GROMACS .gro file of N, CA and C in nm:
model
  411
    1UNK      N    1   2.907  -1.162  -1.542
    1UNK     CA    2   2.870  -0.975  -1.566
    1UNK      C    3   2.785  -0.962  -1.583
    2UNK      N    4   2.710  -0.969  -1.710
    2UNK     CA    5   2.636  -0.891  -1.710
    2UNK      C    6   2.453  -0.919  -1.639
    3UNK      N    7   2.537  -1.071  -1.575
    3UNK     CA    8   2.451  -1.095  -1.445
    3UNK      C    9   2.449  -0.973  -1.339
    4UNK      N   10   2.581  -0.934  -1.300
    4UNK     CA   11   2.578  -0.838  -1.239
    4UNK      C   12   2.451  -0.696  -1.256
    5UNK      N   13   2.586  -0.657  -1.402
    5UNK     CA   14   2.481  -0.563  -1.400
    5UNK      C   15   2.320  -0.563  -1.406
    6UNK      N   16   2.335  -0.643  -1.482
    6UNK     CA   17   2.085  -0.659  -1.420
    6UNK      C   18   2.049  -0.638  -1.271
    7UNK      N   19   2.074  -0.678  -1.236
    7UNK     CA   20   2.105  -0.692  -1.078
    7UNK      C   21   2.100  -0.576  -0.973
    8UNK      N   22   2.189  -0.480  -1.081
    8UNK     CA   23   2.269  -0.361  -0.992
    8UNK      C   24   2.192  -0.273  -1.071
    9UNK      N   25   2.062  -0.300  -1.206
    9UNK     CA   26   1.992  -0.234  -1.219
    9UNK      C   27   1.853  -0.248  -1.205
   10UNK      N   28   1.844  -0.306  -1.141
   10UNK     CA   29   1.717  -0.405  -1.041
   10UNK      C   30   1.747  -0.271  -0.969
   11UNK      N   31   1.822  -0.279  -0.891
   11UNK     CA   32   1.843  -0.216  -0.728
   11UNK      C   33   1.850  -0.083  -0.788
   12UNK      N   34   1.855  -0.050  -0.819
   12UNK     CA   35   1.926   0.078  -0.856
   12UNK      C   36   1.725   0.157  -0.891
   13UNK      N   37   1.672   0.128  -1.016
   13UNK     CA   38   1.590   0.068  -1.066
   13UNK      C   39   1.456   0.069  -0.939
   14UNK      N   40   1.470   0.070  -0.802
   14UNK     CA   41   1.352  -0.053  -0.679
   14UNK      C   42   1.400   0.100  -0.670
   15UNK      N   43   1.522   0.149  -0.619
   15UNK     CA   44   1.508   0.238  -0.500
   15UNK      C   45   1.522   0.346  -0.569
   16UNK      N   46   1.500   0.388  -0.763
   16UNK     CA   47   1.397   0.475  -0.780
   16UNK      C   48   1.273   0.517  -0.732
   17UNK      N   49   1.226   0.405  -0.775
   17UNK     CA   50   1.070   0.449  -0.749
   17UNK      C   51   1.073   0.417  -0.618
   18UNK      N   52   1.116   0.398  -0.492
   18UNK     CA   53   1.063   0.441  -0.370
   18UNK      C   54   1.100   0.537  -0.339
   19UNK      N   55   1.218   0.614  -0.417
   19UNK     CA   56   1.218   0.757  -0.391
   19UNK      C   57   1.092   0.836  -0.461
   20UNK      N   58   1.039   0.786  -0.636
   20UNK     CA   59   0.965   0.897  -0.576
   20UNK      C   60   0.831   0.855  -0.578
   21UNK      N   61   0.841   0.766  -0.490
   21UNK     CA   62   0.673   0.746  -0.391
   21UNK      C   63   0.656   0.775  -0.263
   22UNK      N   64   0.803   0.836  -0.283
   22UNK     CA   65   0.886   0.904  -0.067
   22UNK      C   66   0.784   1.029  -0.184
   23UNK      N   67   0.863   1.104  -0.279
   23UNK     CA   68   0.872   1.231  -0.307
   23UNK      C   69   0.692   1.295  -0.334
   24UNK      N   70   0.685   1.188  -0.389
   24UNK     CA   71   0.510   1.230  -0.460
   24UNK      C   72   0.395   1.197  -0.348
   25UNK      N   73   0.435   1.113  -0.225
   25UNK     CA   74   0.273   1.107  -0.136
   25UNK      C   75   0.294   1.184  -0.034
   26UNK      N   76   0.208   1.278  -0.009
   26UNK     CA   77   0.171   1.387   0.029
   26UNK      C   78   0.210   1.351   0.119
   27UNK      N   79   0.321   1.480   0.231
   27UNK     CA   80   0.380   1.531   0.343
   27UNK      C   81   0.253   1.416   0.483
   28UNK      N   82   0.114   1.518   0.453
   28UNK     CA   83   0.026   1.517   0.533
   28UNK      C   84  -0.045   1.336   0.584
   29UNK      N   85   0.009   1.299   0.401
   29UNK     CA   86  -0.035   1.128   0.409
   29UNK      C   87   0.062   1.039   0.483
   30UNK      N   88   0.233   1.068   0.497
   30UNK     CA   89   0.307   1.016   0.583
   30UNK      C   90   0.258   1.061   0.753
   31UNK      N   91   0.249   1.015   0.796
   31UNK     CA   92   0.271   1.101   0.913
   31UNK      C   93   0.261   1.007   1.042
   32UNK      N   94   0.360   1.056   1.112
   32UNK     CA   95   0.449   0.955   1.160
   32UNK      C   96   0.370   0.841   1.244
   33UNK      N   97   0.558   0.730   1.292
   33UNK     CA   98   0.454   0.620   1.303
   33UNK      C   99   0.405   0.541   1.170
   34UNK      N  100   0.395   0.565   1.105
   34UNK     CA  101   0.370   0.440   0.884
   34UNK      C  102   0.532   0.471   0.888
   35UNK      N  103   0.520   0.340   0.802
   35UNK     CA  104   0.636   0.346   0.725
   35UNK      C  105   0.625   0.223   0.612
   36UNK      N  106   0.604   0.309   0.453
   36UNK     CA  107   0.578   0.229   0.370
   36UNK      C  108   0.744   0.156   0.313
   37UNK      N  109   0.721   0.083   0.240
   37UNK     CA  110   0.858   0.003   0.155
   37UNK      C  111   0.814  -0.036   0.098
   38UNK      N  112   0.816  -0.033  -0.054
   38UNK     CA  113   0.790  -0.056  -0.239
   38UNK      C  114   0.805  -0.169  -0.190
   39UNK      N  115   0.728  -0.254  -0.237
   39UNK     CA  116   0.829  -0.381  -0.231
   39UNK      C  117   0.930  -0.482  -0.425
   40UNK      N  118   0.757  -0.428  -0.516
   40UNK     CA  119   0.796  -0.431  -0.628
   40UNK      C  120   0.710  -0.349  -0.698
   41UNK      N  121   0.732  -0.375  -0.823
   41UNK     CA  122   0.630  -0.346  -0.910
   41UNK      C  123   0.613  -0.332  -1.115
   42UNK      N  124   0.498  -0.363  -1.098
   42UNK     CA  125   0.546  -0.483  -1.307
   42UNK      C  126   0.425  -0.367  -1.362
   43UNK      N  127   0.411  -0.397  -1.458
   43UNK     CA  128   0.309  -0.372  -1.533
   43UNK      C  129   0.236  -0.538  -1.604
   44UNK      N  130   0.108  -0.500  -1.559
   44UNK     CA  131   0.140  -0.686  -1.584
   44UNK      C  132  -0.008  -0.616  -1.754
   45UNK      N  133  -0.064  -0.753  -1.794
   45UNK     CA  134  -0.062  -0.771  -1.966
   45UNK      C  135  -0.214  -0.707  -2.003
   46UNK      N  136  -0.304  -0.601  -1.886
   46UNK     CA  137  -0.361  -0.550  -1.948
   46UNK      C  138  -0.260  -0.417  -1.939
   47UNK      N  139  -0.352  -0.352  -2.031
   47UNK     CA  140  -0.314  -0.188  -2.110
   47UNK      C  141  -0.272  -0.106  -1.979
   48UNK      N  142  -0.237  -0.031  -1.956
   48UNK     CA  143  -0.234   0.100  -1.864
   48UNK      C  144  -0.276   0.013  -1.696
   49UNK      N  145  -0.215  -0.059  -1.683
   49UNK     CA  146  -0.263  -0.066  -1.564
   49UNK      C  147  -0.098  -0.165  -1.487
   50UNK      N  148  -0.069  -0.215  -1.386
   50UNK     CA  149   0.059  -0.262  -1.307
   50UNK      C  150  -0.029  -0.264  -1.136
   51UNK      N  151   0.019  -0.404  -1.137
   51UNK     CA  152   0.079  -0.447  -0.995
   51UNK      C  153   0.205  -0.375  -0.857
   52UNK      N  154   0.155  -0.374  -0.760
   52UNK     CA  155   0.250  -0.241  -0.706
   52UNK      C  156   0.171  -0.276  -0.549
   53UNK      N  157   0.271  -0.397  -0.441
   53UNK     CA  158   0.303  -0.390  -0.305
   53UNK      C  159   0.354  -0.344  -0.264
   54UNK      N  160   0.394  -0.283  -0.105
   54UNK     CA  161   0.374  -0.200  -0.073
   54UNK      C  162   0.392  -0.301   0.020
   55UNK      N  163   0.487  -0.264   0.197
   55UNK     CA  164   0.408  -0.319   0.373
   55UNK      C  165   0.409  -0.134   0.384
   56UNK      N  166   0.394  -0.155   0.462
   56UNK     CA  167   0.261  -0.090   0.595
   56UNK      C  168   0.274  -0.105   0.632
   57UNK      N  169   0.397  -0.044   0.699
   57UNK     CA  170   0.426  -0.081   0.930
   57UNK      C  171   0.338   0.008   1.024
   58UNK      N  172   0.240  -0.034   1.106
   58UNK     CA  173   0.177   0.155   1.235
   58UNK      C  174   0.226   0.101   1.306
   59UNK      N  175   0.285   0.193   1.376
   59UNK     CA  176   0.276   0.178   1.583
   59UNK      C  177   0.124   0.209   1.568
   60UNK      N  178   0.125   0.125   1.736
   60UNK     CA  179   0.016   0.165   1.789
   60UNK      C  180  -0.049   0.303   1.835
   61UNK      N  181  -0.126   0.271   1.773
   61UNK     CA  182  -0.222   0.378   1.826
   61UNK      C  183  -0.214   0.433   1.641
   62UNK      N  184  -0.155   0.390   1.556
   62UNK     CA  185  -0.201   0.473   1.423
   62UNK      C  186  -0.256   0.522   1.408
   63UNK      N  187  -0.306   0.556   1.295
   63UNK     CA  188  -0.487   0.551   1.135
   63UNK      C  189  -0.380   0.630   1.065
   64UNK      N  190  -0.438   0.575   0.929
   64UNK     CA  191  -0.363   0.639   0.843
   64UNK      C  192  -0.510   0.696   0.781
   65UNK      N  193  -0.561   0.830   0.757
   65UNK     CA  194  -0.668   0.868   0.695
   65UNK      C  195  -0.687   0.816   0.602
   66UNK      N  196  -0.799   0.906   0.612
   66UNK     CA  197  -0.958   0.845   0.466
   66UNK      C  198  -0.926   0.867   0.357
   67UNK      N  199  -0.853   0.763   0.209
   67UNK     CA  200  -0.818   0.774   0.109
   67UNK      C  201  -0.815   0.693  -0.031
   68UNK      N  202  -0.811   0.699  -0.102
   68UNK     CA  203  -0.888   0.611  -0.208
   68UNK      C  204  -0.739   0.573  -0.328
   69UNK      N  205  -0.729   0.446  -0.357
   69UNK     CA  206  -0.685   0.436  -0.515
   69UNK      C  207  -0.704   0.403  -0.634
   70UNK      N  208  -0.667   0.490  -0.770
   70UNK     CA  209  -0.626   0.443  -0.812
   70UNK      C  210  -0.717   0.273  -0.875
   71UNK      N  211  -0.689   0.203  -0.848
   71UNK     CA  212  -0.717   0.051  -0.837
   71UNK      C  213  -0.817   0.028  -0.773
   72UNK      N  214  -0.824  -0.180  -0.709
   72UNK     CA  215  -0.817  -0.313  -0.611
   72UNK      C  216  -0.706  -0.238  -0.549
   73UNK      N  217  -0.725  -0.271  -0.379
   73UNK     CA  218  -0.623  -0.302  -0.315
   73UNK      C  219  -0.666  -0.444  -0.204
   74UNK      N  220  -0.565  -0.558  -0.215
   74UNK     CA  221  -0.581  -0.688  -0.160
   74UNK      C  222  -0.498  -0.614  -0.018
   75UNK      N  223  -0.535  -0.669   0.086
   75UNK     CA  224  -0.482  -0.647   0.232
   75UNK      C  225  -0.470  -0.787   0.250
   76UNK      N  226  -0.294  -0.767   0.324
   76UNK     CA  227  -0.260  -0.917   0.394
   76UNK      C  228  -0.207  -0.870   0.551
   77UNK      N  229  -0.246  -0.892   0.655
   77UNK     CA  230  -0.238  -0.848   0.729
   77UNK      C  231  -0.102  -1.004   0.837
   78UNK      N  232   0.002  -0.850   0.764
   78UNK     CA  233   0.107  -0.947   0.823
   78UNK      C  234   0.169  -0.986   0.950
   79UNK      N  235   0.089  -0.864   1.044
   79UNK     CA  236   0.128  -0.884   1.248
   79UNK      C  237   0.040  -0.769   1.237
   80UNK      N  238   0.011  -0.842   1.403
   80UNK     CA  239   0.001  -0.692   1.444
   80UNK      C  240  -0.246  -0.695   1.483
   81UNK      N  241  -0.316  -0.658   1.499
   81UNK     CA  242  -0.413  -0.539   1.455
   81UNK      C  243  -0.461  -0.423   1.429
   82UNK      N  244  -0.531  -0.481   1.271
   82UNK     CA  245  -0.545  -0.341   1.191
   82UNK      C  246  -0.706  -0.334   1.203
   83UNK      N  247  -0.775  -0.270   1.234
   83UNK     CA  248  -0.941  -0.155   1.241
   83UNK      C  249  -0.926  -0.107   1.122
   84UNK      N  250  -0.994  -0.171   0.948
   84UNK     CA  251  -1.081  -0.075   0.833
   84UNK      C  252  -1.135   0.000   0.812
   85UNK      N  253  -1.159   0.045   0.801
   85UNK     CA  254  -1.299   0.150   0.782
   85UNK      C  255  -1.318   0.169   0.662
   86UNK      N  256  -1.419   0.134   0.610
   86UNK     CA  257  -1.392   0.115   0.469
   86UNK      C  258  -1.589   0.137   0.458
   87UNK      N  259  -1.582   0.243   0.343
   87UNK     CA  260  -1.671   0.361   0.312
   87UNK      C  261  -1.761   0.163   0.291
   88UNK      N  262  -1.931   0.234   0.367
   88UNK     CA  263  -2.025   0.144   0.350
   88UNK      C  264  -2.073   0.074   0.414
   89UNK      N  265  -1.911   0.021   0.482
   89UNK     CA  266  -1.955  -0.070   0.642
   89UNK      C  267  -1.904  -0.038   0.710
   90UNK      N  268  -1.885  -0.141   0.803
   90UNK     CA  269  -1.899  -0.084   0.985
   90UNK      C  270  -1.706  -0.166   0.960
   91UNK      N  271  -1.715  -0.082   1.073
   91UNK     CA  272  -1.556  -0.119   1.114
   91UNK      C  273  -1.483  -0.257   1.109
   92UNK      N  274  -1.406  -0.298   1.021
   92UNK     CA  275  -1.369  -0.427   1.048
   92UNK      C  276  -1.213  -0.421   1.116
   93UNK      N  277  -1.180  -0.522   1.162
   93UNK     CA  278  -1.031  -0.585   1.247
   93UNK      C  279  -1.027  -0.709   1.213
   94UNK      N  280  -0.854  -0.654   1.171
   94UNK     CA  281  -0.789  -0.779   1.042
   94UNK      C  282  -0.679  -0.815   1.149
   95UNK      N  283  -0.647  -0.911   1.162
   95UNK     CA  284  -0.567  -0.932   1.260
   95UNK      C  285  -0.487  -1.041   1.159
   96UNK      N  286  -0.330  -1.127   1.219
   96UNK     CA  287  -0.289  -1.158   1.163
   96UNK      C  288  -0.303  -1.342   1.124
   97UNK      N  289  -0.258  -1.284   0.953
   97UNK     CA  290  -0.367  -1.410   0.834
   97UNK      C  291  -0.461  -1.399   0.775
   98UNK      N  292  -0.572  -1.220   0.835
   98UNK     CA  293  -0.610  -1.161   0.779
   98UNK      C  294  -0.615  -1.116   0.647
   99UNK      N  295  -0.717  -1.175   0.561
   99UNK     CA  296  -0.742  -1.021   0.429
   99UNK      C  297  -0.860  -0.929   0.339
  100UNK      N  298  -0.842  -0.853   0.332
  100UNK     CA  299  -0.953  -0.775   0.282
  100UNK      C  300  -0.849  -0.696   0.076
  101UNK      N  301  -1.041  -0.803   0.056
  101UNK     CA  302  -1.038  -0.626  -0.068
  101UNK      C  303  -1.133  -0.531  -0.109
  102UNK      N  304  -1.062  -0.446  -0.158
  102UNK     CA  305  -1.092  -0.298  -0.129
  102UNK      C  306  -1.133  -0.235  -0.281
  103UNK      N  307  -1.236  -0.226  -0.313
  103UNK     CA  308  -1.231  -0.193  -0.429
  103UNK      C  309  -1.215  -0.075  -0.492
  104UNK      N  310  -1.196  -0.026  -0.638
  104UNK     CA  311  -1.108   0.065  -0.704
  104UNK      C  312  -1.198   0.153  -0.619
  105UNK      N  313  -1.113   0.287  -0.580
  105UNK     CA  314  -1.230   0.396  -0.547
  105UNK      C  315  -1.274   0.400  -0.458
  106UNK      N  316  -1.281   0.336  -0.405
  106UNK     CA  317  -1.389   0.267  -0.289
  106UNK      C  318  -1.247   0.424  -0.096
  107UNK      N  319  -1.311   0.485  -0.063
  107UNK     CA  320  -1.263   0.519   0.047
  107UNK      C  321  -1.222   0.479   0.170
  108UNK      N  322  -1.142   0.483   0.236
  108UNK     CA  323  -1.106   0.344   0.346
  108UNK      C  324  -0.996   0.388   0.436
  109UNK      N  325  -0.974   0.376   0.587
  109UNK     CA  326  -0.854   0.395   0.697
  109UNK      C  327  -0.850   0.331   0.746
  110UNK      N  328  -0.677   0.316   0.787
  110UNK     CA  329  -0.724   0.249   0.875
  110UNK      C  330  -0.560   0.289   0.956
  111UNK      N  331  -0.582   0.187   1.117
  111UNK     CA  332  -0.513   0.248   1.273
  111UNK      C  333  -0.510   0.082   1.320
  112UNK      N  334  -0.361   0.135   1.335
  112UNK     CA  335  -0.347   0.027   1.503
  112UNK      C  336  -0.432   0.008   1.591
  113UNK      N  337  -0.531  -0.077   1.621
  113UNK     CA  338  -0.614  -0.025   1.732
  113UNK      C  339  -0.499  -0.177   1.842
  114UNK      N  340  -0.388  -0.198   1.837
  114UNK     CA  341  -0.298  -0.333   1.916
  114UNK      C  342  -0.223  -0.227   2.015
  115UNK      N  343  -0.134  -0.249   2.127
  115UNK     CA  344  -0.078  -0.237   2.172
  115UNK      C  345   0.072  -0.224   2.094
  116UNK      N  346   0.126  -0.394   2.005
  116UNK     CA  347   0.273  -0.382   1.970
  116UNK      C  348   0.222  -0.325   1.811
  117UNK      N  349   0.330  -0.279   1.642
  117UNK     CA  350   0.318  -0.251   1.585
  117UNK      C  351   0.247  -0.347   1.544
  118UNK      N  352   0.213  -0.267   1.414
  118UNK     CA  353   0.109  -0.401   1.288
  118UNK      C  354   0.162  -0.383   1.132
  119UNK      N  355   0.208  -0.475   1.048
  119UNK     CA  356   0.191  -0.438   0.926
  119UNK      C  357   0.138  -0.503   0.907
  120UNK      N  358   0.124  -0.466   0.741
  120UNK     CA  359   0.003  -0.472   0.631
  120UNK      C  360   0.090  -0.519   0.464
  121UNK      N  361   0.073  -0.612   0.420
  121UNK     CA  362   0.120  -0.629   0.291
  121UNK      C  363   0.017  -0.610   0.195
  122UNK      N  364   0.020  -0.489   0.145
  122UNK     CA  365  -0.102  -0.365   0.050
  122UNK      C  366  -0.050  -0.502  -0.122
  123UNK      N  367  -0.144  -0.482  -0.173
  123UNK     CA  368  -0.135  -0.481  -0.373
  123UNK      C  369  -0.197  -0.444  -0.390
  124UNK      N  370  -0.136  -0.385  -0.531
  124UNK     CA  371  -0.211  -0.251  -0.582
  124UNK      C  372  -0.172  -0.290  -0.738
  125UNK      N  373  -0.395  -0.336  -0.755
  125UNK     CA  374  -0.323  -0.359  -0.925
  125UNK      C  375  -0.413  -0.159  -1.005
  126UNK      N  376  -0.355  -0.082  -1.014
  126UNK     CA  377  -0.430  -0.003  -1.076
  126UNK      C  378  -0.337   0.091  -1.215
  127UNK      N  379  -0.423   0.177  -1.189
  127UNK     CA  380  -0.367   0.266  -1.299
  127UNK      C  381  -0.251   0.325  -1.350
  128UNK      N  382  -0.149   0.316  -1.443
  128UNK     CA  383  -0.015   0.326  -1.453
  128UNK      C  384  -0.064   0.530  -1.450
  129UNK      N  385   0.119   0.527  -1.375
  129UNK     CA  386   0.051   0.689  -1.416
  129UNK      C  387  -0.011   0.759  -1.349
  130UNK      N  388  -0.035   0.730  -1.221
  130UNK     CA  389  -0.239   0.782  -1.119
  130UNK      C  390  -0.090   0.805  -1.019
  131UNK      N  391  -0.128   0.900  -0.978
  131UNK     CA  392  -0.137   0.863  -0.811
  131UNK      C  393  -0.163   0.748  -0.718
  132UNK      N  394  -0.075   0.644  -0.671
  132UNK     CA  395  -0.142   0.486  -0.569
  132UNK      C  396  -0.241   0.579  -0.464
  133UNK      N  397  -0.203   0.728  -0.449
  133UNK     CA  398  -0.311   0.764  -0.318
  133UNK      C  399  -0.334   0.856  -0.301
  134UNK      N  400  -0.510   0.879  -0.317
  134UNK     CA  401  -0.519   1.032  -0.278
  134UNK      C  402  -0.664   1.078  -0.154
  135UNK      N  403  -0.559   1.134  -0.092
  135UNK     CA  404  -0.630   1.198   0.081
  135UNK      C  405  -0.754   1.257   0.021
  136UNK      N  406  -0.820   1.163   0.092
  136UNK     CA  407  -0.970   1.243   0.120
  136UNK      C  408  -1.034   1.242   0.251
  137UNK      N  409  -1.182   1.327   0.224
  137UNK     CA  410  -1.236   1.387   0.377
  137UNK      C  411  -1.232   1.288   0.451
   0.00000   0.00000   0.00000
């Protein structure tokens, strides 16, 4: 029975994290055609840091504007073709199975440049208690 309570507690905690992220993500940061699903969030052994994994789905032609994160982002493209515009580098198009590392605080943007939905697994190693995403100009 303790196992069931533990599973139920984990589900409720995951739902709370997802609801918090959806409510704290600025409306302008969540344009139509983009779906973000929190998969997991855990404290790290490094004090004040946490790992967050998110699945991001982009409809064809949809772009996610310029933004930063309070830590590193590690990207694995699950499906489709996504163009990444990382400050200081030429635009780069990644396809299924490709990876990308974005250093902490680096301004970047992403756009689905394919004719089908695109998905990425984003893993963030970030400072706790800071917004996961900050929009820039």
